[in-house]
Coordinates of C-alpha atoms and ligand atoms in Angstrom, one line a residue:
M546 CA -15.2 8.9 46.4
S547 CA -13.1 11.7 45.0
Y548 CA -10.1 11.4 42.8
P549 CA -7.9 14.5 43.5
S550 CA -4.7 13.3 41.8
L551 CA -3.4 15.3 38.9
F552 CA -3.3 12.1 36.9
A553 CA -7.1 11.7 37.4
Q554 CA -7.7 15.3 36.4
R555 CA -5.6 15.0 33.3
L556 CA -6.9 11.7 32.0
A557 CA -10.3 11.0 33.6
S558 CA -12.2 14.2 33.7
G559 CA -13.8 14.3 30.3
S560 CA -12.2 14.5 26.9
G561 CA -13.3 14.5 23.3
I562 CA -11.8 11.1 22.5
V563 CA -13.8 9.5 25.4
D564 CA -17.0 11.0 24.1
L565 CA -16.1 9.9 20.6
M566 CA -15.5 6.3 21.6
A567 CA -18.6 6.3 23.7
D568 CA -20.7 7.4 20.7
L569 CA -18.9 4.8 18.6
G570 CA -19.6 2.0 21.1
E571 CA -23.2 3.1 21.3
A572 CA -23.7 3.1 17.5
L573 CA -21.7 0.0 16.6
N574 CA -22.3 -2.2 19.6
V575 CA -25.5 -1.2 21.3
N576 CA -27.9 0.8 19.1
P577 CA -27.0 -0.1 15.4
S578 CA -30.0 1.8 14.1
M579 CA -28.1 5.1 14.5
L580 CA -26.8 6.5 11.3
F581 CA -23.1 6.4 12.1
L582 CA -20.7 9.0 10.5
G583 CA -18.9 9.5 13.8
G584 CA -15.7 7.8 15.0
G585 CA -12.7 6.5 13.1
N586 CA -13.7 2.8 12.8
P587 CA -12.5 1.4 9.5
A588 CA -15.1 0.2 7.0
R589 CA -16.1 -3.5 6.7
I590 CA -14.4 -4.9 3.6
P591 CA -15.6 -8.4 3.1
E592 CA -12.6 -9.6 1.1
F593 CA -10.3 -8.4 3.8
E594 CA -12.3 -10.2 6.5
A595 CA -12.3 -13.4 4.4
L596 CA -8.5 -13.2 4.1
M597 CA -8.1 -12.7 7.9
A598 CA -10.5 -15.6 8.6
Q599 CA -8.3 -17.8 6.4
E600 CA -5.2 -16.7 8.3
L601 CA -6.9 -17.4 11.7
K602 CA -8.0 -20.9 10.6
Q603 CA -4.4 -21.7 9.6
L604 CA -3.1 -20.4 12.9
A605 CA -5.7 -22.4 14.8
G606 CA -4.7 -25.6 13.0
D607 CA -1.1 -25.4 14.0
E608 CA -0.3 -26.5 17.6
E609 CA 3.0 -24.6 17.8
A610 CA 1.4 -21.4 16.4
V611 CA -1.5 -21.6 18.9
H612 CA 1.1 -21.9 21.7
R613 CA 3.0 -18.9 20.5
L614 CA -0.2 -16.9 20.0
L615 CA -1.8 -17.6 23.4
G616 CA 0.8 -19.0 25.8
V617 CA 3.9 -16.7 25.5
Y618 CA 4.6 -13.1 26.5
Q619 CA 6.3 -10.9 23.8
S620 CA 9.8 -9.4 24.5
P621 CA 9.9 -5.6 25.4
Q622 CA 10.5 -4.4 21.8
G623 CA 7.7 -6.6 20.5
S624 CA 7.5 -9.8 18.4
E625 CA 11.0 -10.5 17.0
A626 CA 9.5 -12.4 14.0
L627 CA 7.3 -9.4 13.0
I628 CA 10.1 -6.9 13.6
S629 CA 12.4 -8.8 11.4
E630 CA 9.8 -9.0 8.6
L631 CA 9.0 -5.3 9.0
S632 CA 12.7 -4.4 8.9
A633 CA 13.0 -6.2 5.5
F634 CA 9.8 -4.6 4.3
F635 CA 11.0 -1.1 5.1
Q636 CA 14.4 -1.8 3.6
G637 CA 12.6 -2.7 0.4
L638 CA 11.2 0.9 0.5
A639 CA 14.8 2.1 0.8
W640 CA 14.3 3.2 4.4
P641 CA 17.7 3.1 6.3
V642 CA 16.4 0.9 9.2
T643 CA 17.4 -2.3 11.0
E644 CA 15.4 -4.2 13.6
Q645 CA 16.8 -1.8 16.3
N646 CA 14.8 1.0 14.7
I647 CA 11.4 -0.6 15.3
C648 CA 9.2 -1.4 18.3
L649 CA 5.6 -2.4 18.8
S650 CA 2.9 -1.1 21.1
S651 CA -0.7 -1.9 22.0
G652 CA -2.2 0.3 19.3
S653 CA -0.7 3.5 18.1
Q654 CA -2.8 5.6 20.6
S655 CA -0.7 4.2 23.5
A656 CA 2.5 4.8 21.5
F657 CA 1.6 8.5 21.3
F658 CA 1.0 8.6 25.0
M659 CA 4.4 7.2 25.7
L660 CA 6.1 9.3 23.0
F661 CA 4.7 12.7 24.1
N662 CA 5.5 12.1 27.8
L663 CA 8.9 10.8 27.0
L664 CA 9.8 13.8 24.9
A665 CA 8.0 16.6 26.7
G666 CA 6.7 17.6 30.1
P667 CA 8.2 18.7 33.4
E668 CA 11.9 18.2 34.1
A669 CA 13.7 17.9 37.4
H670 CA 14.3 21.7 37.7
A671 CA 12.4 23.1 34.8
E672 CA 8.9 23.5 33.5
G673 CA 9.9 21.3 30.6
K674 CA 9.1 21.3 26.9
K675 CA 6.0 21.0 24.7
I676 CA 4.8 19.3 21.6
L677 CA 4.1 21.6 18.7
L678 CA 1.3 20.7 16.2
P679 CA 2.3 22.7 13.1
M680 CA -1.2 22.9 11.6
L681 CA -4.6 22.7 13.2
P682 CA -7.1 21.0 13.1
E683 CA -5.3 17.8 14.3
Y684 CA -6.2 14.4 15.7
L685 CA -8.3 15.0 18.9
G686 CA -6.8 11.8 20.4
Y687 CA -3.6 13.6 21.2
A688 CA -5.4 16.3 23.2
Q689 CA -5.6 14.7 26.7
Q690 CA -2.4 12.7 26.4
G691 CA 0.0 15.0 28.1
L692 CA 0.6 14.2 31.8
A693 CA 1.5 17.9 32.2
E694 CA -1.0 20.6 31.7
H695 CA -0.6 22.7 28.5
M696 CA 1.6 20.1 26.8
F697 CA 0.5 21.1 23.3
E698 CA 1.2 24.2 21.4
A699 CA -0.4 24.6 17.9
C700 CA -0.3 26.8 14.9
A701 CA -3.4 28.0 13.1
P702 CA -3.7 27.0 9.4
L703 CA -3.8 29.3 6.4
I704 CA -7.2 28.8 4.7
E705 CA -7.5 28.8 0.9
E706 CA -11.0 28.8 -0.6
Q707 CA -11.2 27.1 -3.9
P708 CA -13.8 26.7 -6.7
G709 CA -16.4 24.0 -6.6
Q710 CA -17.2 24.5 -2.9
R711 CA -13.8 23.3 -1.9
F712 CA -11.1 24.6 0.5
S713 CA -7.6 23.6 1.8
Y714 CA -5.7 24.3 4.9
H715 CA -2.0 25.1 4.5
C716 CA 0.8 25.1 7.0
D717 CA 1.9 28.6 8.1
F718 CA 5.7 28.0 8.2
E719 CA 6.4 31.5 9.5
A720 CA 4.1 30.8 12.5
V721 CA 5.8 27.4 13.1
E722 CA 9.3 28.9 12.9
S723 CA 8.5 31.8 15.3
R724 CA 7.0 29.3 17.8
L725 CA 10.1 27.1 17.5
A726 CA 12.3 30.1 18.1
V727 CA 10.9 30.4 21.7
G728 CA 13.0 27.4 22.5
D729 CA 10.5 25.3 24.5
I730 CA 9.4 22.8 21.9
A731 CA 10.5 19.1 22.2
A732 CA 9.0 17.7 19.0
L733 CA 6.8 18.5 16.0
C734 CA 3.9 16.2 15.3
V735 CA 1.6 15.9 12.3
S736 CA -0.9 13.2 11.1
R737 CA -0.5 12.4 7.4
P738 CA -3.2 12.0 6.1
T739 CA -4.6 14.4 8.6
N740 CA -7.4 13.3 10.8
P741 CA -9.9 15.1 10.7
S742 CA -9.5 17.2 7.4
G743 CA -8.4 14.5 5.0
N744 CA -5.5 16.8 4.1
V745 CA -2.2 15.1 3.1
H746 CA 0.8 17.3 3.7
S747 CA 2.8 17.5 0.4
V748 CA 6.3 16.1 0.2
Q749 CA 7.5 19.8 0.1
T750 CA 5.7 20.6 3.3
M751 CA 7.1 17.5 5.0
E752 CA 10.6 18.5 3.8
C753 CA 10.2 22.0 5.1
L754 CA 8.9 20.7 8.5
G755 CA 11.8 18.2 8.5
R756 CA 14.3 21.0 7.9
L757 CA 12.9 23.0 10.8
A758 CA 13.0 20.0 13.1
D759 CA 16.7 19.4 12.1
K760 CA 17.5 23.1 12.6
Y761 CA 16.1 23.1 16.1
Q762 CA 17.4 19.6 16.8
I763 CA 14.1 18.1 17.7
P764 CA 12.3 15.1 16.1
L765 CA 9.4 15.3 13.7
I766 CA 6.7 12.8 14.6
V767 CA 4.6 11.6 11.6
D768 CA 1.4 9.8 12.4
A769 CA 0.7 7.6 9.4
A770 CA -2.3 5.7 10.9
Y771 CA -4.1 6.1 7.6
G772 CA -1.2 6.6 5.3
D773 CA 1.9 5.0 3.7
P774 CA 3.2 2.5 3.6
F775 CA 0.1 0.8 5.0
P776 CA -2.9 1.0 4.9
G777 CA -2.2 3.6 2.1
V778 CA -5.5 5.4 2.2
V779 CA -4.0 8.3 0.2
Y780 CA -5.6 9.5 -3.0
D781 CA -3.2 12.2 -4.3
A782 CA 0.2 12.6 -2.6
E783 CA 3.6 10.9 -2.8
P784 CA 4.8 8.6 0.0
I785 CA 7.7 9.9 2.2
A786 CA 10.6 7.8 3.5
W787 CA 11.7 7.5 7.1
K788 CA 15.1 8.9 8.0
P789 CA 17.0 9.6 11.2
N790 CA 15.5 12.2 13.6
R791 CA 12.0 11.2 12.3
I792 CA 9.5 9.2 14.3
F793 CA 7.0 7.4 12.2
V794 CA 4.0 5.9 14.0
L795 CA 2.1 3.3 12.1
S796 CA -0.9 1.1 13.0
L797 CA -2.8 -2.0 11.9
S798 CA -6.1 -0.5 12.8
K799 CA -7.1 1.4 9.6
L800 CA -6.1 -1.7 7.5
G801 CA -9.2 -3.2 9.1
L802 CA -7.7 -4.6 12.4
P803 CA -8.6 -2.1 15.1
G804 CA -9.5 -5.0 17.3
V805 CA -6.0 -6.4 17.5
R806 CA -4.5 -3.2 19.0
T807 CA -1.2 -3.1 17.3
G808 CA 1.0 0.0 16.7
I809 CA 4.4 0.2 15.2
V810 CA 7.0 2.9 15.9
V811 CA 10.0 3.5 13.6
A812 CA 12.6 5.8 15.1
D813 CA 16.3 6.3 16.1
T814 CA 17.6 3.3 18.2
S815 CA 18.0 5.3 21.5
L816 CA 14.3 6.3 21.4
I817 CA 13.2 2.7 20.6
E818 CA 15.1 1.5 23.7
K819 CA 13.3 4.1 25.9
L820 CA 9.9 3.4 24.4
S821 CA 10.3 -0.4 24.8
A822 CA 11.2 0.1 28.5
I823 CA 8.2 2.4 29.1
N824 CA 5.9 0.0 27.2
T825 CA 7.0 -2.9 29.4
V826 CA 6.4 -0.9 32.6
L827 CA 2.9 0.1 31.4
S828 CA 1.7 -3.1 29.6
L829 CA 4.3 -5.8 30.4
A830 CA 3.9 -7.0 26.8
N831 CA 1.8 -6.4 23.7
G832 CA -0.8 -8.8 22.5
N833 CA 0.3 -11.5 20.0
L834 CA -2.6 -11.7 17.6
G835 CA -1.9 -8.5 15.5
P836 CA 1.8 -9.4 15.1
A837 CA 1.0 -13.0 14.1
L838 CA -1.6 -11.9 11.5
F839 CA 0.6 -9.2 10.1
E840 CA 3.8 -11.3 10.0
S841 CA 2.0 -13.8 7.8
L842 CA 0.7 -11.0 5.4
L843 CA 4.2 -9.7 5.1
K844 CA 5.8 -13.2 4.6
A845 CA 3.3 -14.0 1.9
K846 CA 4.0 -10.6 0.2
K847 CA 0.3 -9.9 0.3
L848 CA 0.4 -6.5 2.0
K849 CA 1.2 -4.3 -0.9
P850 CA -1.4 -5.7 -3.3
L851 CA -3.9 -5.7 -0.5
C852 CA -3.4 -1.9 0.1
S853 CA -3.2 -0.8 -3.5
D854 CA -5.7 -3.2 -5.2
L855 CA -8.4 -3.5 -2.4
I856 CA -8.2 -1.0 0.4
Q857 CA -7.2 2.2 -1.4
P858 CA -9.7 1.8 -4.3
F859 CA -12.5 0.8 -1.8
Y860 CA -12.1 4.1 0.2
E861 CA -11.6 6.2 -3.0
R862 CA -15.0 5.0 -4.3
K863 CA -16.6 5.8 -1.0
R864 CA -15.1 9.2 -0.9
N865 CA -16.3 10.0 -4.4
Y866 CA -19.8 8.7 -3.6
M867 CA -20.0 10.8 -0.4
Q868 CA -18.7 14.0 -2.1
A869 CA -21.3 13.6 -4.8
L870 CA -24.1 13.2 -2.1
I871 CA -22.9 16.3 -0.3
D872 CA -22.7 18.3 -3.5
T873 CA -26.2 17.3 -4.5
H874 CA -28.0 17.6 -1.3
L875 CA -26.3 20.7 0.2
Q876 CA -26.4 22.6 -3.0
S877 CA -28.3 25.6 -1.7
L878 CA -26.2 25.9 1.4
P879 CA -23.0 27.9 2.2
Y880 CA -20.8 24.9 2.7
R881 CA -17.2 24.0 1.7
L882 CA -15.5 20.6 1.7
H883 CA -11.8 20.3 2.5
Q884 CA -9.9 18.6 -0.4
A885 CA -10.2 14.9 0.6
Q886 CA -6.7 13.6 -0.2
G887 CA -6.6 10.7 2.2
A888 CA -8.1 8.9 5.3
F889 CA -11.8 8.3 5.3
F890 CA -13.5 11.5 6.4
L891 CA -15.0 14.5 4.7
W892 CA -14.4 17.8 6.6
L893 CA -17.4 20.0 6.1
W894 CA -17.1 23.7 6.8
L895 CA -20.5 25.4 7.3
K896 CA -19.9 29.1 6.8
D897 CA -21.8 31.4 9.2
L898 CA -23.5 28.5 10.9
P899 CA -26.3 30.0 13.0
L900 CA -25.3 27.8 16.0
T901 CA -22.1 26.0 17.1
S902 CA -21.0 22.8 15.6
F903 CA -21.4 21.2 19.0
E904 CA -25.1 22.3 19.1
L905 CA -25.5 21.0 15.6
Y906 CA -24.0 17.7 16.6
E907 CA -26.5 17.4 19.5
R908 CA -29.4 18.2 17.3
L909 CA -28.4 15.6 14.7
K910 CA -27.8 13.0 17.5
K911 CA -31.4 13.5 18.6
R912 CA -32.4 12.6 15.1
S913 CA -30.3 9.4 15.2
L914 CA -27.4 10.8 13.1
L915 CA -24.0 10.7 14.7
V916 CA -21.3 13.0 13.3
M917 CA -18.1 14.4 14.9
D918 CA -18.3 18.0 16.2
G919 CA -15.2 19.6 14.6
S920 CA -14.4 21.9 17.5
H921 CA -12.6 19.0 19.3
F922 CA -9.9 19.0 16.7
F923 CA -8.9 22.6 17.4
F924 CA -6.8 22.4 20.6
G925 CA -3.5 23.5 21.9
S926 CA -3.0 27.2 22.5
Q927 CA -4.5 28.6 19.3
V928 CA -7.9 30.1 19.0
L929 CA -9.2 30.4 15.4
G930 CA -12.4 32.4 15.9
S931 CA -15.7 31.3 14.5
H932 CA -14.1 28.8 12.0
Q933 CA -13.4 26.3 14.8
H934 CA -17.2 26.1 15.6
E935 CA -18.3 25.7 12.0
C936 CA -16.9 22.3 11.0
L937 CA -18.1 18.7 11.1
R938 CA -16.1 15.6 10.4
L939 CA -18.1 12.9 8.5
S940 CA -16.8 9.4 8.1
Y941 CA -17.7 7.7 4.9
C942 CA -17.1 4.1 6.1
A943 CA -20.8 3.2 6.5
E944 CA -22.8 1.4 3.8
D945 CA -23.8 3.6 0.9
A946 CA -27.5 3.5 1.8
V947 CA -26.7 4.8 5.3
L948 CA -24.5 7.6 3.8
E949 CA -27.4 8.6 1.6
Q950 CA -29.9 8.7 4.4
A951 CA -27.5 10.6 6.6
V952 CA -26.7 13.3 4.1
I953 CA -30.4 13.8 3.3
L954 CA -31.1 14.2 7.0
L955 CA -28.1 16.5 7.5
A956 CA -29.3 18.7 4.6
D957 CA -32.8 18.8 6.0
E958 CA -31.5 20.0 9.4
L959 CA -29.2 22.6 7.8
K960 CA -32.0 24.0 5.5
Q961 CA -34.1 24.6 8.6
L962 CA -31.2 26.3 10.4
Y963 CA -30.2 28.5 7.5
A964 CA -33.8 29.0 6.6
V965 CA -33.2 28.3 2.9
Ligands
LIG171 N1 -3.7 8.5 14.9 C1 -4.8 8.9 14.2 C2 -4.7 10.0 13.3 C3 -6.0 8.2 14.4 O1 -7.1 8.7 13.8 C4 -6.1 7.1 15.4 C5 -7.4 6.5 15.6 O2 -8.4 6.8 15.2 C6 -4.9 6.8 16.0 C7 -3.8 7.4 15.8 C8 -4.9 5.6 17.0 O3 -5.2 4.4 16.4 P1 -4.9 3.0 17.0 O4 -4.6 3.2 18.5 O5 -6.1 2.2 16.8 O6 -3.6 2.5 16.3

C-alpha cells in the first residue's frame, strides 16, 4: 500500500525524532544492556518517584478522586482545577496572567505541532509564513512538525572558543534582524535551556529577541521544557517572566513525568482560545493523571522546593561528574564542550573529526553505546559547513557507572579514529 498524501510525506517518511525515540525505546524498554546517552528521558530520581507513589496512593484511596481521574473528560482548555492553581503560581512569580492565559496539551511536543501550524504555513491565497529559529542548533523535535514544506528558517550561531576546552554559541542578532526584514516570519522560537547544547540564552539575549519580536509584531515562543519555573534545570542564568506577545511552553516531562504526557502553554488569550479548539479537534481531551498529580504538588506548595532542593542539584552533580569524565578520558583529543548551563546534556564538538558524526554514532551503536548524532539539530535553511557534522549530544541521566563506561568506550573509539 502506498501513502501518497502530503501529510504522510511530511510526518511519516523518516525523521530524526522518530529515530531518536526508536533508539530510546530499544535501550530503555527492550535491550537495557545498551549504554544509553541518547534521548531526552529524564533521570530516575528515587525521592521524586517516592513522592509520586505517595500521591498516587492518596488518589487511589479517594473514591471521588478516582472518578475524576478515570471517568471524566477534561474541558477544551484543560483541567480547570490545575489551571486555577497554575494561574496563582504564575501570579506569585509576578507574571501578568489569569486562567484565560493558560491551556494544557498532551505533552509539549503536541503543543508545538499545534502552535507552529496555527501561526505559520500556507494561507488561502498566499504561500504563508515561516517559523524562525534564531540560533542553531535547536531541538530536532521541531524539524518535522510543519505541515507545509520548508516551514522553518534558522540562523547560524556565532561560535566562541574558550579556555579549558570549552566553547559557546551566541545569537547573531544581525542575521536574525535581516531575516525578519524579509517579512515572511510568523514567530521566533527558542528553547531555553537549549536542547541540544545546554546553552541558556541570557536575559539580555531574551530581551533583544523580545524587542525584535515586538518590532515585527510577531510572538516569541520560549520552550522551557527544561527550564524555569519548573523543572528549573538551569545552572547559571536568571529566570525570565512571561508577558504579552510571548508564548511560553512548559512541560511536566523533565520534572520526571514523561509518562503522563502533560504540556502547558502560557500565551495571550486569543491564542489560548485557538489552541484549545485545535487540541479538542485533535485529541478531544487531555489525560487526567498529569494534571491531578501536578495540582496536588502545587496545592501543597511542594513544587518550588522539589525543583530547587532536589532536581536542580541532582542534575548539577551529574553534569559536573560527566564533564570531569570527558576532561579526563578525552584529554589527548581535539574536543570542545559547550558551556553546560542547563538541561541534562553535554554537547561535544570533535574538531576535524575524520568521519561524520552520523558515522561515528553508527560505530558507537555497534559497540552498544547510544549517543545522539548532532547533525539532526542543524535544520532549517542554514548550512554550517563541517561543524554540523562534528558534534554529539550526550545525556548524563544514566547511572554514574554507565556514564564512566560510556566515556571510556567513546574515548577508545575516538583515539582509534584520530590515531592518537
Ligand atoms: N522541547 C524540548 C526542548 C524537548 O527536549 C522535548 C523533549 O525532549 C520537548 C519539548 C517535548 O517534551 P514533552 O512532549 O515530553 O513535553
